[in-house]
Amino acid sequence: MEQAIEQKTPTADLLKKRPLIISGPCSAETEEQVMQTAMRLAATGKVDILRAGIWKPRTRPGSFEGIGTKGLPWLQQARKASGLPVAVEVATGKQVEDALHFDVDVLWIGARTTVNPFSVQEVADALRGVDVPVLIKNPINPDLELWIGAMERVQKAGIKDVGLIHRGFSSYGNTEYRNAPMWHLAIEMKRRYPELLMINDPSHICGRRDILQEVAQTAIDLDFDGLIVESHIDPDNAWSDAKQQITPEVLGEMISNIRWRTEDSASEEYHAALEKLRQQINNLDDELMQILGQRMKVAENIGKYKKDNNITILQTNRWNSILERAFAKGDKLGLSKEFVTKYFDAVHMESINHQNKIMNS
Ligand code: PEP
Ligand code: MN
């Protein structure tokens, strides 16, 4: 297996291409699957780097945890045959060593590793003195400091070529996403570290195929540098993340269908700026809804209490004091009395309805 690779792309150039498109299976499964995926991706002409998970950090034990080191020679062969450099996720020092031994071109640190400074440090220590680009996924929880900390640990180990992958944040409860994008956090990272590559991972944000295109488009509209998208020769039968994978050909179409921003175009700049502001509005609206939902839960608890103690729902004094408080606050925040009244009436009515249901149940 110790084959010399004659035409290796210089490390420093691997992440330079814009847009940078990385694709490949969630997991390497068989030699044949890896080779076919690589060849079909290369044939689309849209892909710059082949990705494949070799060691899979799965949330629950018992599911497929990756093919392990024996998959690395498959990647080496696929790389040679397709001409695509390869990227692999690493979470331990040993995995870094193994990946580098088999000529992996790009390493990435996964979301479940970024959360743990001990693991990140172990990976960083194994990278000391090595010239390889490293991509760092955001941690699964919405904490920028952890993301920044991981980046600093890797940089301190001497890695020059560091990039970021935005893959969304896990949230409790059902949403339309597997991992909520929370675009504002990625935007804030881009604002703080404008020189770093930032690509988007719509696959792990969506968790399903049907909304991949729109999430990818949002990322491009927000001026991301590229995408990492999972693809598989037989997506429905993939050994991991089956629901979110697409065939190499669908991936090719998806990339073609993206409306790419062109440089030096005033209207494109304007569009990107507008999109950022719209995302801020969406995030704030989401937060408001979340908080309103919580408010109703508290109202229901009050309903339970009133029921147990035989108290009426509406208590006029309490309502007046809520309104007085709101007017005073609203005034400081530039909200008109008219708006505050309408808003509180609506919220209050909804609360009463929730309480009513509890008290009459
Ligand atoms: C992956 O890329 O397959 C993966 C495990 O992703 P994440 O670390 O974003 O969950
Ligand atoms: Mn995956």
Short mmCIF file of C-alpha atoms and ligand atoms in Angstrom, two decimals:
data_model
loop_
_atom_site.label_atom_id
_atom_site.label_comp_id
_atom_site.label_asym_id
_atom_site.label_seq_id
_atom_site.Cartn_x
_atom_site.Cartn_y
_atom_site.Cartn_z
CA MET A 1 0.00 0.00 0.00
CA GLU A 2 3.04 2.25 0.30
CA GLN A 3 2.50 3.83 -3.08
CA ALA A 4 4.08 7.18 -3.82
CA ILE A 5 1.55 9.75 -4.99
CA GLU A 6 3.22 11.64 -7.80
CA GLN A 7 1.03 14.69 -8.22
CA LYS A 8 0.02 15.90 -4.83
CA THR A 9 -1.60 19.36 -4.82
CA PRO A 10 0.59 21.65 -2.72
CA THR A 11 -0.97 21.75 0.75
CA ALA A 12 -1.21 25.52 0.82
CA ASP A 13 -3.44 25.54 -2.26
CA LEU A 14 -5.95 22.86 -1.28
CA LEU A 15 -8.40 25.20 0.41
CA LYS A 16 -7.86 28.19 -1.89
CA LYS A 17 -10.45 27.47 -4.57
CA ARG A 18 -13.72 29.47 -4.45
CA PRO A 19 -16.34 28.21 -4.12
CA LEU A 20 -14.70 25.24 -2.40
CA ILE A 21 -16.87 22.14 -2.82
CA ILE A 22 -16.27 19.04 -0.70
CA SER A 23 -18.43 15.97 -1.14
CA GLY A 24 -18.48 12.25 -0.45
CA PRO A 25 -20.15 9.71 1.75
CA CYS A 26 -20.94 10.21 5.41
CA SER A 27 -19.02 6.96 5.92
CA ALA A 28 -16.64 4.90 3.84
CA GLU A 29 -18.41 1.52 3.72
CA THR A 30 -16.74 -0.64 1.08
CA GLU A 31 -13.83 -0.33 -1.31
CA GLU A 32 -16.24 -0.34 -4.25
CA GLN A 33 -18.52 2.33 -2.77
CA VAL A 34 -15.60 4.67 -2.06
CA MET A 35 -14.14 4.21 -5.55
CA GLN A 36 -17.47 4.65 -7.36
CA THR A 37 -18.43 7.70 -5.33
CA ALA A 38 -15.07 9.31 -6.06
CA MET A 39 -15.24 8.60 -9.81
CA ARG A 40 -18.83 9.78 -10.16
CA LEU A 41 -18.13 12.93 -8.13
CA ALA A 42 -15.06 13.67 -10.23
CA ALA A 43 -17.16 13.20 -13.38
CA THR A 44 -19.52 16.02 -12.34
CA GLY A 45 -16.59 18.42 -12.51
CA LYS A 46 -18.09 20.29 -9.55
CA VAL A 47 -16.14 18.79 -6.67
CA ASP A 48 -12.71 19.81 -5.33
CA ILE A 49 -12.21 17.42 -2.41
CA LEU A 50 -13.55 13.95 -1.57
CA ARG A 51 -14.79 13.52 2.01
CA ALA A 52 -15.42 10.23 3.84
CA GLY A 53 -15.89 9.33 7.49
CA ILE A 54 -13.58 6.51 8.59
CA TRP A 55 -14.21 6.73 12.34
CA LYS A 56 -17.78 7.76 13.12
CA PRO A 57 -18.64 9.37 16.46
CA ARG A 58 -22.21 8.12 16.80
CA THR A 59 -24.56 9.44 19.43
CA ARG A 60 -25.75 5.97 20.49
CA PRO A 61 -23.69 2.79 20.68
CA GLY A 62 -24.66 -0.08 18.44
CA SER A 63 -24.97 1.88 15.21
CA PHE A 64 -22.25 1.65 12.57
CA GLU A 65 -19.18 3.31 14.06
CA GLY A 66 -17.08 3.49 10.93
CA ILE A 67 -15.01 1.04 8.97
CA GLY A 68 -11.81 2.16 10.71
CA THR A 69 -8.24 2.18 9.48
CA LYS A 70 -8.85 -0.50 6.87
CA GLY A 71 -10.82 2.10 4.85
CA LEU A 72 -7.83 4.41 4.51
CA PRO A 73 -6.19 2.45 1.63
CA TRP A 74 -9.55 2.61 -0.21
CA LEU A 75 -9.39 6.39 0.01
CA GLN A 76 -5.80 6.33 -1.14
CA GLN A 77 -6.82 4.37 -4.25
CA ALA A 78 -9.88 6.54 -4.90
CA ARG A 79 -7.68 9.60 -4.64
CA LYS A 80 -5.26 8.20 -7.19
CA ALA A 81 -7.96 7.13 -9.64
CA SER A 82 -10.14 10.26 -9.40
CA GLY A 83 -7.48 12.91 -8.84
CA LEU A 84 -9.52 14.28 -5.93
CA PRO A 85 -7.67 15.09 -2.71
CA VAL A 86 -9.32 13.46 0.31
CA ALA A 87 -10.58 14.72 3.65
CA VAL A 88 -11.22 12.64 6.77
CA GLU A 89 -12.58 13.38 10.25
CA VAL A 90 -10.14 12.82 13.13
CA ALA A 91 -10.87 12.78 16.84
CA THR A 92 -7.77 11.24 18.45
CA GLY A 93 -4.00 11.47 18.08
CA LYS A 94 -3.87 7.92 16.69
CA GLN A 95 -6.43 8.77 14.03
CA VAL A 96 -4.34 11.76 12.96
CA GLU A 97 -1.28 9.51 12.62
CA ASP A 98 -3.15 6.85 10.67
CA ALA A 99 -4.78 9.37 8.33
CA LEU A 100 -1.48 11.07 7.58
CA HIS A 101 0.22 7.72 7.07
CA PHE A 102 -2.24 7.02 4.26
CA ASP A 103 -1.75 10.45 2.62
CA VAL A 104 -5.04 12.02 3.64
CA ASP A 105 -4.82 15.61 2.34
CA VAL A 106 -7.23 17.47 4.64
CA LEU A 107 -8.34 16.66 8.18
CA TRP A 108 -11.45 17.87 9.91
CA ILE A 109 -12.48 17.96 13.54
CA GLY A 110 -16.12 16.96 14.02
CA ALA A 111 -18.80 18.73 16.03
CA ARG A 112 -18.71 16.15 18.81
CA THR A 113 -14.96 16.63 19.18
CA THR A 114 -14.90 20.43 19.06
CA VAL A 115 -16.92 20.45 22.30
CA ASN A 116 -14.13 18.70 24.19
CA PRO A 117 -10.93 20.70 24.78
CA PHE A 118 -9.06 17.53 25.90
CA SER A 119 -9.81 15.80 22.59
CA VAL A 120 -9.04 18.89 20.54
CA GLN A 121 -5.73 19.29 22.37
CA GLU A 122 -4.87 15.64 21.72
CA VAL A 123 -5.52 16.13 18.01
CA ALA A 124 -3.57 19.40 18.03
CA ASP A 125 -0.58 17.74 19.73
CA ALA A 126 -0.53 15.03 17.08
CA LEU A 127 -0.49 17.76 14.42
CA ARG A 128 2.62 19.48 15.73
CA GLY A 129 5.20 19.81 12.99
CA VAL A 130 2.81 18.58 10.29
CA ASP A 131 1.80 20.61 7.25
CA VAL A 132 -1.83 19.68 6.60
CA PRO A 133 -4.97 21.81 6.29
CA VAL A 134 -7.47 21.36 9.12
CA LEU A 135 -11.16 22.22 9.06
CA ILE A 136 -13.00 22.69 12.34
CA LYS A 137 -16.71 22.09 12.66
CA ASN A 138 -18.73 24.18 15.07
CA PRO A 139 -19.41 22.44 18.41
CA ILE A 140 -22.83 20.78 18.68
CA ASN A 141 -23.91 23.36 21.26
CA PRO A 142 -24.20 27.03 20.30
CA ASP A 143 -21.03 28.22 22.01
CA LEU A 144 -18.65 30.33 19.93
CA GLU A 145 -15.93 30.20 22.58
CA LEU A 146 -15.55 26.43 22.14
CA TRP A 147 -15.30 26.86 18.38
CA ILE A 148 -12.70 29.60 18.79
CA GLY A 149 -10.84 27.59 21.42
CA ALA A 150 -10.52 24.61 19.06
CA MET A 151 -9.27 26.89 16.30
CA GLU A 152 -6.67 28.40 18.63
CA ARG A 153 -5.44 25.01 19.83
CA VAL A 154 -4.92 23.86 16.25
CA GLN A 155 -3.26 27.12 15.24
CA LYS A 156 -0.98 27.02 18.28
CA ALA A 157 0.17 23.57 17.18
CA GLY A 158 1.56 25.30 14.11
CA ILE A 159 -1.16 24.53 11.57
CA LYS A 160 -1.27 27.45 9.12
CA ASP A 161 -4.19 26.39 6.99
CA VAL A 162 -7.22 26.36 9.27
CA GLY A 163 -10.81 26.65 8.06
CA LEU A 164 -14.25 26.48 9.64
CA ILE A 165 -17.31 24.38 8.89
CA HIS A 166 -20.74 25.56 9.98
CA ARG A 167 -22.93 22.46 10.51
CA GLY A 168 -25.65 23.86 12.75
CA PHE A 169 -26.36 23.35 16.45
CA SER A 170 -28.35 20.63 18.13
CA SER A 171 -31.49 21.86 19.83
CA TYR A 172 -33.98 20.15 22.04
CA GLY A 173 -37.38 19.46 20.53
CA ASN A 174 -38.59 19.13 16.97
CA THR A 175 -37.65 21.68 14.38
CA GLU A 176 -37.53 21.43 10.62
CA TYR A 177 -33.77 20.98 10.89
CA ARG A 178 -31.66 18.20 12.34
CA ASN A 179 -29.35 20.94 13.62
CA ALA A 180 -30.60 24.50 13.84
CA PRO A 181 -28.45 26.67 11.57
CA MET A 182 -28.40 29.70 13.92
CA TRP A 183 -26.84 31.63 11.06
CA HIS A 184 -26.06 34.58 13.31
CA LEU A 185 -23.37 32.52 15.08
CA ALA A 186 -21.61 31.64 11.83
CA ILE A 187 -21.90 35.26 10.73
CA GLU A 188 -20.35 36.39 14.00
CA MET A 189 -17.42 33.95 13.48
CA LYS A 190 -16.94 35.33 9.98
CA ARG A 191 -16.99 38.86 11.35
CA ARG A 192 -14.35 38.03 13.99
CA TYR A 193 -12.12 35.95 11.72
CA PRO A 194 -12.67 37.32 8.20
CA GLU A 195 -9.42 35.77 6.97
CA LEU A 196 -10.53 32.20 7.76
CA LEU A 197 -12.28 29.97 5.24
CA MET A 198 -15.88 29.30 6.25
CA ILE A 199 -17.88 26.64 4.48
CA ASN A 200 -21.37 25.37 5.18
CA ASP A 201 -22.51 21.78 5.78
CA PRO A 202 -26.16 21.74 4.69
CA SER A 203 -26.31 17.92 5.09
CA HIS A 204 -25.95 17.94 8.86
CA ILE A 205 -28.07 21.07 9.24
CA CYS A 206 -30.98 19.60 7.25
CA GLY A 207 -30.84 15.91 8.10
CA ARG A 208 -32.99 15.39 4.99
CA ARG A 209 -32.64 15.85 1.25
CA ASP A 210 -35.56 18.08 0.36
CA ILE A 211 -34.24 21.29 1.91
CA LEU A 212 -30.52 20.90 1.12
CA GLN A 213 -30.70 23.19 -1.88
CA GLU A 214 -32.32 26.09 -0.06
CA VAL A 215 -29.97 25.89 2.92
CA ALA A 216 -26.97 25.74 0.57
CA GLN A 217 -28.32 28.79 -1.27
CA THR A 218 -28.74 30.71 1.99
CA ALA A 219 -25.12 29.95 2.86
CA ILE A 220 -23.90 31.19 -0.52
CA ASP A 221 -26.08 34.30 -0.22
CA LEU A 222 -24.42 34.88 3.15
CA ASP A 223 -21.05 34.84 1.41
CA PHE A 224 -19.77 31.48 2.65
CA ASP A 225 -16.66 30.23 0.84
CA GLY A 226 -18.11 26.88 -0.14
CA LEU A 227 -20.00 23.75 0.88
CA ILE A 228 -19.41 20.26 2.28
CA VAL A 229 -22.26 17.97 1.23
CA GLU A 230 -22.68 14.25 1.83
CA SER A 231 -23.15 12.06 -1.23
CA HIS A 232 -23.54 8.33 -1.73
CA ILE A 233 -23.96 5.99 -4.70
CA ASP A 234 -27.05 4.47 -3.03
CA PRO A 235 -28.26 7.07 -0.52
CA ASP A 236 -31.25 5.16 0.83
CA ASN A 237 -29.05 2.24 1.79
CA ALA A 238 -26.21 4.26 3.30
CA TRP A 239 -24.92 2.81 6.57
CA SER A 240 -25.14 6.22 8.26
CA ASP A 241 -27.09 9.43 7.63
CA ALA A 242 -29.13 7.82 4.84
CA LYS A 243 -31.87 10.44 4.86
CA GLN A 244 -29.59 13.36 4.08
CA GLN A 245 -27.36 11.88 1.39
CA ILE A 246 -27.74 12.42 -2.35
CA THR A 247 -26.17 10.76 -5.37
CA PRO A 248 -23.07 12.33 -6.94
CA GLU A 249 -25.18 13.34 -9.96
CA VAL A 250 -27.81 15.07 -7.80
CA LEU A 251 -24.95 16.79 -6.00
CA GLY A 252 -23.68 18.01 -9.37
CA GLU A 253 -27.12 19.42 -10.23
CA MET A 254 -27.46 21.00 -6.83
CA ILE A 255 -24.18 22.86 -7.28
CA SER A 256 -25.20 23.93 -10.82
CA ASN A 257 -28.54 25.23 -9.56
CA ILE A 258 -27.02 27.47 -6.93
CA ARG A 259 -27.15 31.14 -7.79
CA TRP A 260 -23.51 32.04 -7.28
CA ARG A 261 -22.47 35.46 -6.21
CA THR A 262 -20.15 37.13 -8.64
CA GLU A 263 -17.36 39.27 -7.29
CA ASP A 264 -17.37 43.07 -7.73
CA SER A 265 -21.06 43.26 -8.40
CA ALA A 266 -22.75 46.02 -6.45
CA SER A 267 -26.14 44.33 -6.60
CA GLU A 268 -24.69 41.04 -5.34
CA GLU A 269 -23.03 42.85 -2.43
CA TYR A 270 -26.33 44.48 -1.67
CA HIS A 271 -28.09 41.13 -1.87
CA ALA A 272 -25.63 39.55 0.59
CA ALA A 273 -25.99 42.44 3.03
CA LEU A 274 -29.77 42.25 2.81
CA GLU A 275 -29.72 38.49 3.33
CA LYS A 276 -27.64 38.91 6.51
CA LEU A 277 -30.14 41.39 7.90
CA ARG A 278 -33.04 39.11 6.98
CA GLN A 279 -31.38 36.24 8.78
CA GLN A 280 -31.02 38.40 11.87
CA ILE A 281 -34.75 39.15 11.69
CA ASN A 282 -35.54 35.44 11.28
CA ASN A 283 -33.38 34.55 14.27
CA LEU A 284 -34.98 37.19 16.44
CA ASP A 285 -38.47 36.09 15.36
CA ASP A 286 -37.58 32.50 16.19
CA GLU A 287 -36.39 33.56 19.63
CA LEU A 288 -39.55 35.57 20.23
CA MET A 289 -41.72 32.57 19.33
CA GLN A 290 -39.66 30.31 21.55
CA ILE A 291 -40.03 32.71 24.46
CA LEU A 292 -43.76 33.13 23.84
CA GLY A 293 -44.10 29.36 23.92
CA GLN A 294 -42.29 29.30 27.27
CA ARG A 295 -44.53 32.07 28.56
CA MET A 296 -47.61 30.01 27.75
CA LYS A 297 -46.18 27.03 29.63
CA VAL A 298 -45.74 29.24 32.71
CA ALA A 299 -49.31 30.51 32.26
CA GLU A 300 -50.48 26.90 32.23
CA ASN A 301 -48.65 26.22 35.50
CA ILE A 302 -50.38 29.25 37.01
CA GLY A 303 -53.65 27.80 35.66
CA LYS A 304 -52.97 24.55 37.51
CA TYR A 305 -52.26 26.46 40.69
CA LYS A 306 -55.42 28.55 40.38
CA LYS A 307 -57.48 25.45 39.72
CA ASP A 308 -56.13 23.68 42.78
CA ASN A 309 -56.80 26.74 44.92
CA ASN A 310 -60.07 27.79 43.31
CA ILE A 311 -58.97 31.26 42.18
CA THR A 312 -60.44 33.15 39.15
CA ILE A 313 -58.39 33.36 35.98
CA LEU A 314 -58.48 37.11 35.51
CA GLN A 315 -57.22 39.23 38.31
CA THR A 316 -57.56 42.86 37.27
CA ASN A 317 -54.92 44.31 39.55
CA ARG A 318 -52.32 41.90 38.31
CA TRP A 319 -53.17 42.72 34.69
CA ASN A 320 -52.92 46.49 35.32
CA SER A 321 -49.53 46.12 36.92
CA ILE A 322 -48.29 44.04 33.96
CA LEU A 323 -49.42 46.77 31.55
CA GLU A 324 -47.89 49.62 33.56
CA ARG A 325 -44.61 47.80 33.66
CA ALA A 326 -44.75 47.13 29.91
CA PHE A 327 -45.52 50.77 29.00
CA ALA A 328 -42.55 51.98 31.00
CA LYS A 329 -40.22 49.41 29.41
CA GLY A 330 -41.64 49.98 25.94
CA ASP A 331 -41.06 53.68 26.26
CA LYS A 332 -37.35 53.13 26.96
CA LEU A 333 -37.08 50.73 23.99
CA GLY A 334 -38.84 53.02 21.52
CA LEU A 335 -42.06 50.98 21.35
CA SER A 336 -45.29 52.95 21.09
CA LYS A 337 -47.99 52.66 23.72
CA GLU A 338 -50.40 51.60 20.97
CA PHE A 339 -48.18 48.70 19.93
CA VAL A 340 -47.46 47.61 23.49
CA THR A 341 -51.20 47.57 24.23
CA LYS A 342 -52.04 45.48 21.14
CA TYR A 343 -49.18 43.10 21.76
CA PHE A 344 -49.99 42.55 25.42
CA ASP A 345 -53.68 42.13 24.67
CA ALA A 346 -52.85 39.38 22.20
CA VAL A 347 -50.39 37.67 24.53
CA HIS A 348 -52.78 37.98 27.46
CA MET A 349 -55.68 36.48 25.48
CA GLU A 350 -53.51 33.57 24.44
CA SER A 351 -52.45 33.03 28.08
CA ILE A 352 -56.06 33.05 29.22
CA ASN A 353 -56.92 30.48 26.57
CA HIS A 354 -54.09 28.23 27.76
CA GLN A 355 -55.18 28.65 31.40
CA ASN A 356 -58.78 28.02 30.48
CA LYS A 357 -57.90 24.70 28.93
CA ILE A 358 -56.06 23.67 32.09
CA MET A 359 -58.76 24.87 34.50
CA ASN A 360 -61.56 23.17 32.60
CA SER A 361 -59.72 19.96 31.95
C1 PEP B 1 -19.97 14.00 9.50
O1 PEP B 1 -19.49 14.93 8.85
O2 PEP B 1 -20.32 12.92 9.00
C2 PEP B 1 -20.25 14.21 10.93
C3 PEP B 1 -20.15 13.25 11.81
O3 PEP B 1 -20.66 15.45 11.15
P1 PEP B 1 -20.80 16.32 12.50
O4 PEP B 1 -19.48 16.28 13.17
O5 PEP B 1 -21.13 17.66 11.93
O6 PEP B 1 -21.93 15.75 13.28
MN MN B 2 -22.82 12.31 8.44
#
